[in-house]
mmCIF file with all atom_site columns, C-alpha atoms in Angstrom:
data_model
loop_
_atom_site.group_PDB
_atom_site.id
_atom_site.type_symbol
_atom_site.label_atom_id
_atom_site.label_alt_id
_atom_site.label_comp_id
_atom_site.label_asym_id
_atom_site.label_entity_id
_atom_site.label_seq_id
_atom_site.pdbx_PDB_ins_code
_atom_site.Cartn_x
_atom_site.Cartn_y
_atom_site.Cartn_z
_atom_site.occupancy
_atom_site.B_iso_or_equiv
_atom_site.pdbx_formal_charge
_atom_site.auth_seq_id
_atom_site.auth_comp_id
_atom_site.auth_asym_id
_atom_site.auth_atom_id
_atom_site.pdbx_PDB_model_num
ATOM 1  C CA . UNK A 1 1  ? -1.392  -11.973 -9.587  1.00 76.00 ? 1  UNK A CA 1
ATOM 2  C CA . UNK A 1 2  ? -2.535  -8.254  -8.865  1.00 91.00 ? 2  UNK A CA 1
ATOM 3  C CA . UNK A 1 3  ? -5.837  -9.144  -8.307  1.00 94.00 ? 3  UNK A CA 1
ATOM 4  C CA . UNK A 1 4  ? -4.982  -10.992 -5.144  1.00 96.00 ? 4  UNK A CA 1
ATOM 5  C CA . UNK A 1 5  ? -2.525  -8.346  -4.070  1.00 97.00 ? 5  UNK A CA 1
ATOM 6  C CA . UNK A 1 6  ? -5.558  -5.444  -4.390  1.00 97.00 ? 6  UNK A CA 1
ATOM 7  C CA . UNK A 1 7  ? -7.882  -7.851  -2.559  1.00 97.00 ? 7  UNK A CA 1
ATOM 8  C CA . UNK A 1 8  ? -5.606  -8.122  0.263   1.00 97.00 ? 8  UNK A CA 1
ATOM 9  C CA . UNK A 1 9  ? -5.194  -4.253  0.380   1.00 96.00 ? 9  UNK A CA 1
ATOM 10 C CA . UNK A 1 10 ? -8.998  -3.913  0.653   1.00 96.00 ? 10 UNK A CA 1
ATOM 11 C CA . UNK A 1 11 ? -9.172  -6.663  3.114   1.00 95.00 ? 11 UNK A CA 1
ATOM 12 C CA . UNK A 1 12 ? -6.561  -5.453  5.631   1.00 95.00 ? 12 UNK A CA 1
ATOM 13 C CA . UNK A 1 13 ? -5.334  -1.925  4.430   1.00 94.00 ? 13 UNK A CA 1
ATOM 14 C CA . UNK A 1 14 ? -3.452  -1.513  7.740   1.00 94.00 ? 14 UNK A CA 1
ATOM 15 C CA . UNK A 1 15 ? -0.919  -4.000  6.344   1.00 96.00 ? 15 UNK A CA 1
ATOM 16 C CA . UNK A 1 16 ? 0.158   -1.305  3.633   1.00 96.00 ? 16 UNK A CA 1
ATOM 17 C CA . UNK A 1 17 ? 1.752   1.959   3.053   1.00 95.00 ? 17 UNK A CA 1
ATOM 18 C CA . UNK A 1 18 ? -0.533  4.446   1.181   1.00 94.00 ? 18 UNK A CA 1
ATOM 19 C CA . UNK A 1 19 ? 2.050   6.569   -0.600  1.00 94.00 ? 19 UNK A CA 1
ATOM 20 C CA . UNK A 1 20 ? -0.490  8.418   -3.018  1.00 91.00 ? 20 UNK A CA 1
ATOM 21 C CA . UNK A 1 21 ? -0.098  11.944  -1.239  1.00 88.00 ? 21 UNK A CA 1
ATOM 22 C CA . UNK A 1 22 ? 3.527   11.425  -0.540  1.00 88.00 ? 22 UNK A CA 1
ATOM 23 C CA . UNK A 1 23 ? 5.018   10.437  -3.847  1.00 89.00 ? 23 UNK A CA 1
ATOM 24 C CA . UNK A 1 24 ? 7.904   12.416  -4.858  1.00 91.00 ? 24 UNK A CA 1
ATOM 25 C CA . UNK A 1 25 ? 8.772   10.203  -7.789  1.00 92.00 ? 25 UNK A CA 1
ATOM 26 C CA . UNK A 1 26 ? 5.700   9.365   -10.223 1.00 87.00 ? 26 UNK A CA 1
ATOM 27 C CA . UNK A 1 27 ? 7.231   5.854   -10.833 1.00 92.00 ? 27 UNK A CA 1
ATOM 28 C CA . UNK A 1 28 ? 6.990   4.997   -7.214  1.00 95.00 ? 28 UNK A CA 1
ATOM 29 C CA . UNK A 1 29 ? 4.120   2.666   -5.963  1.00 96.00 ? 29 UNK A CA 1
ATOM 30 C CA . UNK A 1 30 ? 0.847   4.006   -4.611  1.00 96.00 ? 30 UNK A CA 1
ATOM 31 C CA . UNK A 1 31 ? 0.786   1.124   -2.117  1.00 96.00 ? 31 UNK A CA 1
ATOM 32 C CA . UNK A 1 32 ? 3.294   -1.062  -0.605  1.00 96.00 ? 32 UNK A CA 1
ATOM 33 C CA . UNK A 1 33 ? 2.718   -4.027  1.550   1.00 97.00 ? 33 UNK A CA 1
ATOM 34 C CA . UNK A 1 34 ? 4.749   -3.330  4.877   1.00 97.00 ? 34 UNK A CA 1
ATOM 35 C CA . UNK A 1 35 ? 6.112   -6.847  5.383   1.00 97.00 ? 35 UNK A CA 1
ATOM 36 C CA . UNK A 1 36 ? 6.428   -8.421  1.718   1.00 96.00 ? 36 UNK A CA 1
ATOM 37 C CA . UNK A 1 37 ? 7.130   -5.185  -0.044  1.00 96.00 ? 37 UNK A CA 1
ATOM 38 C CA . UNK A 1 38 ? 4.616   -6.010  -2.766  1.00 97.00 ? 38 UNK A CA 1
ATOM 39 C CA . UNK A 1 39 ? 3.778   -2.949  -4.659  1.00 97.00 ? 39 UNK A CA 1
ATOM 40 C CA . UNK A 1 40 ? 0.571   -1.662  -6.278  1.00 97.00 ? 40 UNK A CA 1
ATOM 41 C CA . UNK A 1 41 ? -0.141  1.205   -8.817  1.00 96.00 ? 41 UNK A CA 1
ATOM 42 C CA . UNK A 1 42 ? -3.448  2.564   -8.996  1.00 95.00 ? 42 UNK A CA 1
ATOM 43 C CA . UNK A 1 43 ? -2.823  3.639   -12.872 1.00 92.00 ? 43 UNK A CA 1
ATOM 44 C CA . UNK A 1 44 ? -0.932  0.195   -13.564 1.00 90.00 ? 44 UNK A CA 1
ATOM 45 C CA . UNK A 1 45 ? -1.602  -1.596  -16.918 1.00 91.00 ? 45 UNK A CA 1
ATOM 46 C CA . UNK A 1 46 ? -2.426  -4.654  -14.655 1.00 92.00 ? 46 UNK A CA 1
ATOM 47 C CA . UNK A 1 47 ? -4.896  -2.673  -12.219 1.00 95.00 ? 47 UNK A CA 1
ATOM 48 C CA . UNK A 1 48 ? -8.385  -4.489  -12.264 1.00 95.00 ? 48 UNK A CA 1
ATOM 49 C CA . UNK A 1 49 ? -11.111 -2.029  -13.192 1.00 94.00 ? 49 UNK A CA 1
ATOM 50 C CA . UNK A 1 50 ? -12.997 -2.729  -9.998  1.00 95.00 ? 50 UNK A CA 1
ATOM 51 C CA . UNK A 1 51 ? -10.114 -1.226  -7.851  1.00 96.00 ? 51 UNK A CA 1
ATOM 52 C CA . UNK A 1 52 ? -10.972 2.577   -8.561  1.00 94.00 ? 52 UNK A CA 1
ATOM 53 C CA . UNK A 1 53 ? -14.312 2.244   -6.975  1.00 94.00 ? 53 UNK A CA 1
ATOM 54 C CA . UNK A 1 54 ? -13.140 0.461   -4.069  1.00 94.00 ? 54 UNK A CA 1
ATOM 55 C CA . UNK A 1 55 ? -10.618 3.041   -3.486  1.00 94.00 ? 55 UNK A CA 1
ATOM 56 C CA . UNK A 1 56 ? -13.376 5.596   -2.884  1.00 92.00 ? 56 UNK A CA 1
ATOM 57 C CA . UNK A 1 57 ? -14.366 3.359   0.126   1.00 89.00 ? 57 UNK A CA 1
ATOM 58 C CA . UNK A 1 58 ? -10.901 3.344   1.720   1.00 86.00 ? 58 UNK A CA 1
ATOM 59 C CA . UNK A 1 59 ? -10.428 5.916   4.739   1.00 81.00 ? 59 UNK A CA 1
ATOM 60 C CA . UNK A 1 60 ? -7.933  8.562   4.047   1.00 76.00 ? 60 UNK A CA 1
ATOM 61 C CA . UNK A 1 61 ? -4.576  7.430   5.654   1.00 71.00 ? 61 UNK A CA 1
ATOM 62 C CA . UNK A 1 62 ? -2.705  9.305   8.393   1.00 64.00 ? 62 UNK A CA 1
ATOM 63 C CA . UNK A 1 63 ? 0.611   10.846  7.863   1.00 61.00 ? 63 UNK A CA 1
ATOM 64 C CA . UNK A 1 64 ? 3.302   8.461   8.908   1.00 53.00 ? 64 UNK A CA 1
ATOM 65 C CA . UNK A 1 65 ? 7.194   8.622   9.294   1.00 46.00 ? 65 UNK A CA 1
ATOM 66 C CA . UNK A 1 66 ? 8.708   10.004  6.090   1.00 43.00 ? 66 UNK A CA 1
ATOM 67 C CA . UNK A 1 67 ? 5.382   11.382  5.001   1.00 44.00 ? 67 UNK A CA 1
ATOM 68 C CA . UNK A 1 68 ? 4.092   7.904   3.803   1.00 50.00 ? 68 UNK A CA 1
ATOM 69 C CA . UNK A 1 69 ? 0.685   7.226   5.102   1.00 56.00 ? 69 UNK A CA 1
ATOM 70 C CA . UNK A 1 70 ? -0.035  3.914   6.774   1.00 58.00 ? 70 UNK A CA 1
ATOM 71 C CA . UNK A 1 71 ? -3.534  2.893   7.356   1.00 57.00 ? 71 UNK A CA 1
ATOM 72 C CA . UNK A 1 72 ? -4.291  2.348   11.242  1.00 51.00 ? 72 UNK A CA 1
ATOM 73 C CA . UNK A 1 73 ? -7.140  1.230   13.483  1.00 47.00 ? 73 UNK A CA 1
ATOM 74 C CA . UNK A 1 74 ? -9.532  4.042   14.257  1.00 46.00 ? 74 UNK A CA 1
ATOM 75 C CA . UNK A 1 75 ? -8.242  6.257   17.405  1.00 49.00 ? 75 UNK A CA 1
ATOM 76 C CA . UNK A 1 76 ? -9.863  5.957   20.686  1.00 51.00 ? 76 UNK A CA 1
ATOM 77 C CA . UNK A 1 77 ? -11.907 9.139   21.922  1.00 54.00 ? 77 UNK A CA 1
ATOM 78 C CA . UNK A 1 78 ? -10.065 11.207  24.402  1.00 55.00 ? 78 UNK A CA 1
ATOM 79 C CA . UNK A 1 79 ? -11.245 10.739  28.160  1.00 60.00 ? 79 UNK A CA 1
ATOM 80 C CA . UNK A 1 80 ? -13.802 13.386  29.210  1.00 62.00 ? 80 UNK A CA 1
ATOM 81 C CA . UNK A 1 81 ? -12.474 16.455  30.668  1.00 57.00 ? 81 UNK A CA 1
ATOM 82 C CA . UNK A 1 82 ? -13.170 16.876  34.437  1.00 56.00 ? 82 UNK A CA 1
ATOM 83 C CA . UNK A 1 83 ? -16.044 19.097  35.195  1.00 57.00 ? 83 UNK A CA 1
ATOM 84 C CA . UNK A 1 84 ? -15.832 22.202  37.325  1.00 57.00 ? 84 UNK A CA 1
ATOM 85 C CA . UNK A 1 85 ? -12.181 22.721  36.573  1.00 55.00 ? 85 UNK A CA 1
ATOM 86 C CA . UNK A 1 86 ? -10.906 22.578  40.176  1.00 59.00 ? 86 UNK A CA 1
ATOM 87 C CA . UNK A 1 87 ? -11.395 19.066  40.896  1.00 55.00 ? 87 UNK A CA 1
ATOM 88 C CA . UNK A 1 88 ? -8.190  16.632  41.316  1.00 57.00 ? 88 UNK A CA 1
ATOM 89 C CA . UNK A 1 89 ? -7.143  14.116  38.626  1.00 55.00 ? 89 UNK A CA 1
ATOM 90 C CA . UNK A 1 90 ? -7.907  10.732  39.908  1.00 59.00 ? 90 UNK A CA 1
ATOM 91 C CA . UNK A 1 91 ? -4.086  9.868   40.071  1.00 64.00 ? 91 UNK A CA 1
ATOM 92 C CA . UNK A 1 92 ? -3.236  13.137  42.004  1.00 56.00 ? 92 UNK A CA 1
ATOM 93 C CA . UNK A 1 93 ? -2.356  12.461  45.594  1.00 60.00 ? 93 UNK A CA 1
ATOM 94 C CA . UNK A 1 94 ? -4.350  14.380  48.314  1.00 63.00 ? 94 UNK A CA 1
ATOM 95 C CA . UNK A 1 95 ? -2.797  17.409  49.706  1.00 60.00 ? 95 UNK A CA 1
#
């Protein structure tokens, strides 16, 4: 039932679309599974009481296509900038 779906969301949130910030219709689901289409509503009558506390532990979703945020893995840090400013980049051919 819904308990298992909520557990699946918290176990692997990257498999779910997070629509909470982009909902244009209040009847649309707050979360939707990317493959199965299973839907969850935070304020649903069958939402377990423990869900609200666990939602506070989820990272904020990035903005995805169409405004729906999909959870993703943490981004890699950018490579360090070259020091000095006049040094060639490693892939630049010598002149």
